[in-house]
Amino acid sequence: MKDGKKSIATKIFDESLEIFYQTIQQTSNDELTKQFLSKSNRKKSTVDWEHIQNMGKSDLFLAAFFRAKPWFGTSSIRRGGKKVLIPEILSPKQQESIAIRWLVTNSRTFSGKSTSEGLASEFLGCLTDQGKTMSQRAQIHQ
């Protein structure tokens, strides 16, 4: 929500869920597996597409959202005149706020797409481990 405009934010979110749901429903299991396997390493997909295609909109969102949550964060501490990054386990509230912040900022970076289309593609990227949000999460976990 930007500048307290809740009605616009809910409209964008609802549109993005609809786009995300339609994308999942329109593509078949084989197409999804082929499309979203990483080209550099042809590993098996960790997503059960048949199960996902039978989910509702809210369940699809929650599945993508829980995959976007980071488990760890880093805090910097000065030791001996140097800043050292120390990993720390995040609370569930911190995990949710970081995931929401990542999803929103990364959905705005798509050029030529509306915010709802960008948010839908970020949700799809979270399910397939290929979105900008998932790359941020992988970077922090490393």
Coordinates of N, CA and C in Angstrom, one line a residue:
M1 N 0.8 -1.2 0.0 CA 0.0 0.0 0.0 C 0.9 1.2 0.0
K2 N 0.6 2.1 -0.9 CA 1.4 3.3 -1.0 C 0.5 4.5 -0.7
D3 N 1.0 5.4 0.1 CA 0.3 6.6 0.5 C -1.1 6.3 1.1
G4 N -1.3 5.1 1.7 CA -2.6 4.8 2.4 C -3.7 4.4 1.4
K5 N -3.4 4.1 0.2 CA -4.5 3.8 -0.8 C -4.8 2.3 -0.8
K6 N -5.6 1.9 0.2 CA -5.9 0.5 0.4 C -6.8 -0.1 -0.7
S7 N -7.7 0.7 -1.2 CA -8.6 0.2 -2.3 C -7.8 -0.1 -3.5
I8 N -6.8 0.7 -3.9 CA -6.0 0.4 -5.1 C -5.1 -0.8 -4.8
A9 N -4.6 -0.9 -3.6 CA -3.7 -2.0 -3.3 C -4.5 -3.3 -3.3
T10 N -5.7 -3.4 -2.8 CA -6.5 -4.6 -2.8 C -6.9 -4.9 -4.3
K11 N -7.2 -3.9 -5.1 CA -7.5 -4.2 -6.5 C -6.3 -4.8 -7.2
I12 N -5.1 -4.3 -7.0 CA -3.9 -4.8 -7.7 C -3.7 -6.2 -7.2
F13 N -3.8 -6.5 -5.9 CA -3.6 -7.8 -5.4 C -4.6 -8.8 -5.9
D14 N -5.9 -8.4 -6.0 CA -6.9 -9.3 -6.5 C -6.6 -9.6 -8.0
E15 N -6.3 -8.6 -8.8 CA -5.9 -8.8 -10.2 C -4.7 -9.8 -10.4
S16 N -3.7 -9.6 -9.5 CA -2.5 -10.4 -9.6 C -2.9 -11.9 -9.3
L17 N -3.7 -12.1 -8.3 CA -4.1 -13.4 -7.9 C -4.9 -14.1 -9.1
E18 N -5.7 -13.3 -9.7 CA -6.5 -13.8 -10.9 C -5.6 -14.2 -12.0
I19 N -4.6 -13.3 -12.3 CA -3.7 -13.6 -13.4 C -2.8 -14.8 -13.1
F20 N -2.4 -14.9 -11.8 CA -1.6 -16.1 -11.4 C -2.3 -17.4 -11.5
Y21 N -3.6 -17.3 -11.0 CA -4.5 -18.5 -11.1 C -4.7 -19.0 -12.5
Q22 N -5.0 -18.0 -13.4 CA -5.3 -18.3 -14.8 C -4.0 -18.9 -15.5
T23 N -2.9 -18.4 -15.1 CA -1.6 -18.9 -15.7 C -1.4 -20.4 -15.3
I24 N -1.6 -20.7 -14.1 CA -1.4 -22.0 -13.6 C -2.5 -23.0 -14.2
Q25 N -3.7 -22.5 -14.3 CA -4.8 -23.4 -14.9 C -4.6 -23.6 -16.4
Q26 N -4.1 -22.6 -17.1 CA -4.0 -22.7 -18.6 C -2.9 -23.6 -19.1
T27 N -1.8 -23.7 -18.3 CA -0.7 -24.5 -18.7 C -0.8 -25.9 -18.2
S28 N -0.3 -26.9 -19.0 CA -0.4 -28.3 -18.6 C 0.8 -28.6 -17.7
N29 N 0.8 -29.8 -17.1 CA 1.9 -30.2 -16.2 C 3.2 -30.3 -17.0
D30 N 3.2 -30.9 -18.1 CA 4.4 -31.1 -18.9 C 5.0 -29.7 -19.3
E31 N 4.1 -28.8 -19.8 CA 4.6 -27.5 -20.2 C 5.3 -26.7 -19.0
L32 N 4.6 -26.8 -17.8 CA 5.2 -26.1 -16.7 C 6.5 -26.7 -16.3
T33 N 6.6 -28.0 -16.3 CA 7.9 -28.6 -15.9 C 9.0 -28.3 -16.9
K34 N 8.7 -28.3 -18.2 CA 9.7 -27.9 -19.2 C 10.1 -26.5 -19.1
Q35 N 9.1 -25.6 -18.9 CA 9.3 -24.2 -18.9 C 10.1 -23.7 -17.8
F36 N 9.9 -24.3 -16.6 CA 10.5 -23.8 -15.4 C 11.7 -24.6 -14.9
L37 N 12.1 -25.6 -15.6 CA 13.4 -26.2 -15.1 C 14.5 -25.3 -15.5
S38 N 15.5 -25.3 -14.6 CA 16.6 -24.4 -14.8 C 17.4 -24.9 -16.0
K39 N 17.9 -24.0 -16.8 CA 18.6 -24.4 -18.0 C 20.0 -24.8 -17.7
S40 N 20.6 -24.2 -16.7 CA 22.0 -24.5 -16.3 C 22.1 -25.9 -15.7
N41 N 21.2 -26.3 -14.8 CA 21.2 -27.6 -14.3 C 19.8 -28.2 -14.4
R42 N 19.7 -29.2 -15.2 CA 18.4 -29.8 -15.5 C 18.1 -30.8 -14.4
K43 N 17.8 -30.2 -13.2 CA 17.3 -31.1 -12.1 C 15.8 -31.2 -12.1
K44 N 15.3 -32.2 -11.3 CA 13.9 -32.4 -11.3 C 13.3 -31.3 -10.6
S45 N 12.1 -30.9 -11.0 CA 11.3 -29.9 -10.4 C 10.9 -30.3 -9.0
T46 N 11.0 -29.4 -8.0 CA 10.5 -29.7 -6.6 C 9.1 -29.4 -6.4
V47 N 8.4 -29.1 -7.5 CA 7.0 -28.7 -7.4 C 6.1 -29.8 -8.0
D48 N 5.1 -30.2 -7.2 CA 4.1 -31.2 -7.7 C 3.0 -30.4 -8.5
W49 N 3.1 -30.3 -9.8 CA 2.2 -29.5 -10.6 C 0.8 -30.0 -10.6
E50 N 0.6 -31.3 -10.5 CA -0.8 -31.8 -10.5 C -1.5 -31.3 -9.3
H51 N -0.8 -31.3 -8.1 CA -1.4 -30.9 -6.9 C -1.6 -29.4 -6.9
I52 N -0.7 -28.6 -7.5 CA -0.8 -27.2 -7.6 C -2.0 -26.8 -8.5
Q53 N -2.2 -27.5 -9.6 CA -3.3 -27.1 -10.5 C -4.7 -27.3 -9.8
N54 N -4.8 -28.1 -8.8 CA -6.0 -28.3 -8.1 C -6.3 -27.4 -7.0
M55 N -5.3 -26.5 -6.7 CA -5.5 -25.6 -5.6 C -6.3 -24.4 -5.9
G56 N -6.8 -23.7 -4.9 CA -7.6 -22.4 -5.1 C -6.6 -21.3 -5.2
K57 N -7.2 -20.1 -5.4 CA -6.3 -18.9 -5.5 C -5.6 -18.6 -4.2
S58 N -6.3 -18.6 -3.1 CA -5.7 -18.3 -1.8 C -4.6 -19.3 -1.4
D59 N -4.9 -20.6 -1.7 CA -3.9 -21.6 -1.4 C -2.6 -21.5 -2.3
L60 N -2.8 -21.1 -3.6 CA -1.7 -20.8 -4.5 C -0.8 -19.7 -3.9
F61 N -1.5 -18.6 -3.5 CA -0.8 -17.5 -3.0 C 0.0 -17.9 -1.7
L62 N -0.6 -18.6 -0.8 CA 0.1 -19.0 0.4 C 1.3 -19.9 0.1
A63 N 1.1 -20.8 -0.9 CA 2.2 -21.7 -1.3 C 3.4 -20.8 -1.8
A64 N 3.1 -19.9 -2.6 CA 4.2 -19.0 -3.2 C 4.8 -18.1 -2.1
F65 N 3.9 -17.6 -1.2 CA 4.4 -16.7 -0.2 C 5.3 -17.4 0.8
F66 N 4.9 -18.7 1.2 CA 5.7 -19.4 2.2 C 7.1 -19.8 1.6
R67 N 7.1 -20.0 0.3 CA 8.4 -20.3 -0.4 C 9.3 -19.1 -0.5
A68 N 8.7 -17.9 -0.4 CA 9.5 -16.6 -0.5 C 10.1 -16.2 0.8
K69 N 9.6 -16.7 1.9 CA 10.0 -16.3 3.2 C 11.5 -16.7 3.5
P70 N 12.3 -15.8 3.9 CA 13.7 -16.2 4.3 C 13.7 -16.8 5.7
W71 N 14.6 -17.8 6.0 CA 14.7 -18.3 7.3 C 15.7 -17.6 8.2
F72 N 16.7 -17.1 7.5 CA 17.8 -16.4 8.2 C 18.0 -15.0 7.7
G73 N 18.5 -14.2 8.6 CA 18.9 -12.8 8.2 C 20.3 -12.6 8.7
T74 N 20.9 -11.5 8.4 CA 22.3 -11.2 8.8 C 22.3 -9.9 9.6
S75 N 23.0 -9.9 10.6 CA 23.2 -8.6 11.3 C 24.7 -8.3 11.4
S76 N 25.1 -7.1 11.3 CA 26.5 -6.8 11.3 C 27.0 -6.3 12.7
I77 N 28.1 -6.8 13.1 CA 28.7 -6.5 14.4 C 30.1 -6.1 14.2
R78 N 30.6 -5.1 15.0 CA 32.0 -4.7 14.9 C 32.8 -5.6 15.8
R79 N 33.8 -6.2 15.2 CA 34.8 -7.0 16.0 C 36.2 -6.6 15.6
G80 N 36.9 -6.1 16.4 CA 38.3 -5.8 16.1 C 38.4 -4.7 15.0
G81 N 37.5 -3.8 15.0 CA 37.5 -2.7 14.0 C 37.0 -3.1 12.6
K82 N 36.5 -4.3 12.5 CA 35.9 -4.8 11.2 C 34.4 -5.1 11.5
K83 N 33.7 -4.9 10.4 CA 32.3 -5.3 10.5 C 32.1 -6.8 10.0
V84 N 31.5 -7.6 10.9 CA 31.3 -9.0 10.6 C 29.8 -9.3 10.5
L85 N 29.4 -10.0 9.4 CA 28.0 -10.4 9.3 C 27.8 -11.7 10.0
I86 N 26.8 -11.7 10.9 CA 26.5 -12.9 11.7 C 25.0 -13.3 11.3
P87 N 24.8 -14.6 10.9 CA 23.5 -15.0 10.6 C 22.6 -15.1 11.9
E88 N 21.4 -14.8 11.7 CA 20.4 -15.0 12.9 C 19.1 -15.5 12.3
I89 N 18.4 -16.3 13.2 CA 17.1 -16.8 12.8 C 16.1 -15.7 12.9
L90 N 15.3 -15.6 11.9 CA 14.2 -14.5 11.9 C 12.9 -15.0 12.5
S91 N 12.2 -14.1 13.2 CA 10.9 -14.5 13.8 C 9.9 -14.6 12.6
P92 N 8.8 -15.3 12.8 CA 7.8 -15.4 11.7 C 7.3 -14.0 11.2
K93 N 7.2 -13.0 12.1 CA 6.7 -11.7 11.6 C 7.8 -11.1 10.8
Q94 N 9.1 -11.2 11.1 CA 10.1 -10.7 10.3 C 10.2 -11.4 9.0
Q95 N 10.0 -12.7 8.9 CA 10.0 -13.4 7.7 C 8.9 -12.9 6.8
E96 N 7.7 -12.7 7.3 CA 6.6 -12.3 6.5 C 6.8 -10.9 6.0
S97 N 7.3 -10.0 6.8 CA 7.5 -8.6 6.4 C 8.6 -8.5 5.3
I98 N 9.6 -9.3 5.4 CA 10.7 -9.3 4.4 C 10.2 -9.8 3.1
A99 N 9.4 -10.9 3.2 CA 8.9 -11.6 2.0 C 7.9 -10.6 1.2
I100 N 7.1 -9.9 2.0 CA 6.1 -9.0 1.4 C 6.9 -7.8 0.7
R101 N 7.9 -7.3 1.4 CA 8.7 -6.2 0.9 C 9.4 -6.6 -0.4
W102 N 10.0 -7.8 -0.4 CA 10.7 -8.3 -1.6 C 9.7 -8.5 -2.8
L103 N 8.5 -9.1 -2.5 CA 7.6 -9.3 -3.6 C 7.1 -8.0 -4.2
V104 N 6.8 -7.0 -3.3 CA 6.3 -5.8 -3.9 C 7.4 -5.0 -4.6
T105 N 8.6 -4.9 -4.1 CA 9.6 -4.2 -4.8 C 10.0 -4.8 -6.1
N106 N 10.1 -6.2 -6.1 CA 10.5 -6.9 -7.3 C 9.4 -6.9 -8.3
S107 N 8.1 -6.8 -7.9 CA 7.0 -6.7 -8.9 C 7.0 -5.3 -9.6
R108 N 7.5 -4.3 -9.0 CA 7.5 -3.0 -9.6 C 8.7 -2.8 -10.6
T109 N 9.6 -3.7 -10.6 CA 10.8 -3.6 -11.4 C 10.5 -4.1 -12.9
F110 N 9.4 -4.8 -13.1 CA 9.2 -5.2 -14.5 C 8.8 -4.1 -15.4
S111 N 9.5 -3.9 -16.4 CA 9.2 -2.8 -17.4 C 8.2 -3.3 -18.4
G112 N 7.2 -2.5 -18.7 CA 6.2 -2.9 -19.7 C 5.1 -3.7 -19.2
K113 N 5.1 -4.0 -17.9 CA 4.0 -4.7 -17.3 C 3.4 -3.9 -16.2
S114 N 2.1 -4.2 -15.9 CA 1.5 -3.5 -14.8 C 1.9 -4.1 -13.5
T115 N 1.6 -3.5 -12.4 CA 2.1 -4.0 -11.1 C 1.4 -5.3 -10.8
S116 N 0.2 -5.5 -11.2 CA -0.5 -6.8 -10.9 C 0.1 -7.9 -11.8
E117 N 0.5 -7.6 -13.0 CA 1.1 -8.6 -13.8 C 2.5 -9.0 -13.3
G118 N 3.2 -8.0 -12.8 CA 4.5 -8.2 -12.2 C 4.4 -9.0 -10.9
L119 N 3.4 -8.7 -10.1 CA 3.2 -9.5 -8.9 C 2.8 -10.9 -9.2
A120 N 2.0 -11.1 -10.2 CA 1.7 -12.5 -10.6 C 2.9 -13.3 -11.1
S121 N 3.7 -12.6 -11.8 CA 4.9 -13.3 -12.3 C 5.9 -13.6 -11.2
E122 N 5.9 -12.7 -10.2 CA 6.8 -13.0 -9.0 C 6.2 -14.2 -8.2
F123 N 4.9 -14.3 -8.1 CA 4.3 -15.4 -7.4 C 4.7 -16.7 -8.2
L124 N 4.6 -16.7 -9.5 CA 4.9 -17.8 -10.3 C 6.4 -18.2 -10.1
G125 N 7.2 -17.1 -10.1 CA 8.7 -17.3 -9.9 C 9.0 -17.9 -8.5
C126 N 8.2 -17.6 -7.5 CA 8.4 -18.2 -6.2 C 8.1 -19.7 -6.2
L127 N 7.0 -20.1 -7.0 CA 6.7 -21.5 -7.0 C 7.8 -22.3 -7.8
T128 N 8.4 -21.6 -8.7 CA 9.4 -22.3 -9.6 C 10.8 -22.1 -9.2
D129 N 11.1 -21.4 -8.1 CA 12.4 -21.0 -7.7 C 13.2 -20.2 -8.7
Q130 N 12.5 -19.3 -9.5 CA 13.2 -18.6 -10.5 C 13.0 -17.1 -10.5
G131 N 12.2 -16.6 -9.6 CA 11.9 -15.1 -9.5 C 13.1 -14.3 -8.9
K132 N 13.0 -13.0 -8.9 CA 14.0 -12.2 -8.3 C 13.9 -12.3 -6.8
T133 N 12.7 -12.6 -6.3 CA 12.5 -12.8 -4.8 C 13.3 -14.0 -4.4
M134 N 13.2 -15.1 -5.2 CA 13.8 -16.3 -4.8 C 15.3 -16.2 -4.9
S135 N 15.8 -15.4 -5.8 CA 17.3 -15.2 -5.9 C 17.8 -14.4 -4.7
Q136 N 17.0 -13.4 -4.2 CA 17.4 -12.7 -3.0 C 17.4 -13.6 -1.8
R137 N 16.4 -14.5 -1.7 CA 16.3 -15.4 -0.6 C 17.5 -16.4 -0.7
A138 N 17.9 -16.9 -1.8 CA 19.0 -17.8 -2.0 C 20.3 -17.1 -1.6
Q139 N 20.4 -15.8 -2.0 CA 21.6 -15.1 -1.7 C 21.8 -14.9 -0.2
I140 N 20.7 -14.6 0.5 CA 20.8 -14.4 2.0 C 21.1 -15.8 2.7
H141 N 20.5 -16.8 2.2 CA 20.8 -18.1 2.8 C 22.2 -18.6 2.5
Q142 N 22.8 -18.1 1.5 CA 24.2 -18.5 1.3 C 25.1 -17.8 2.3

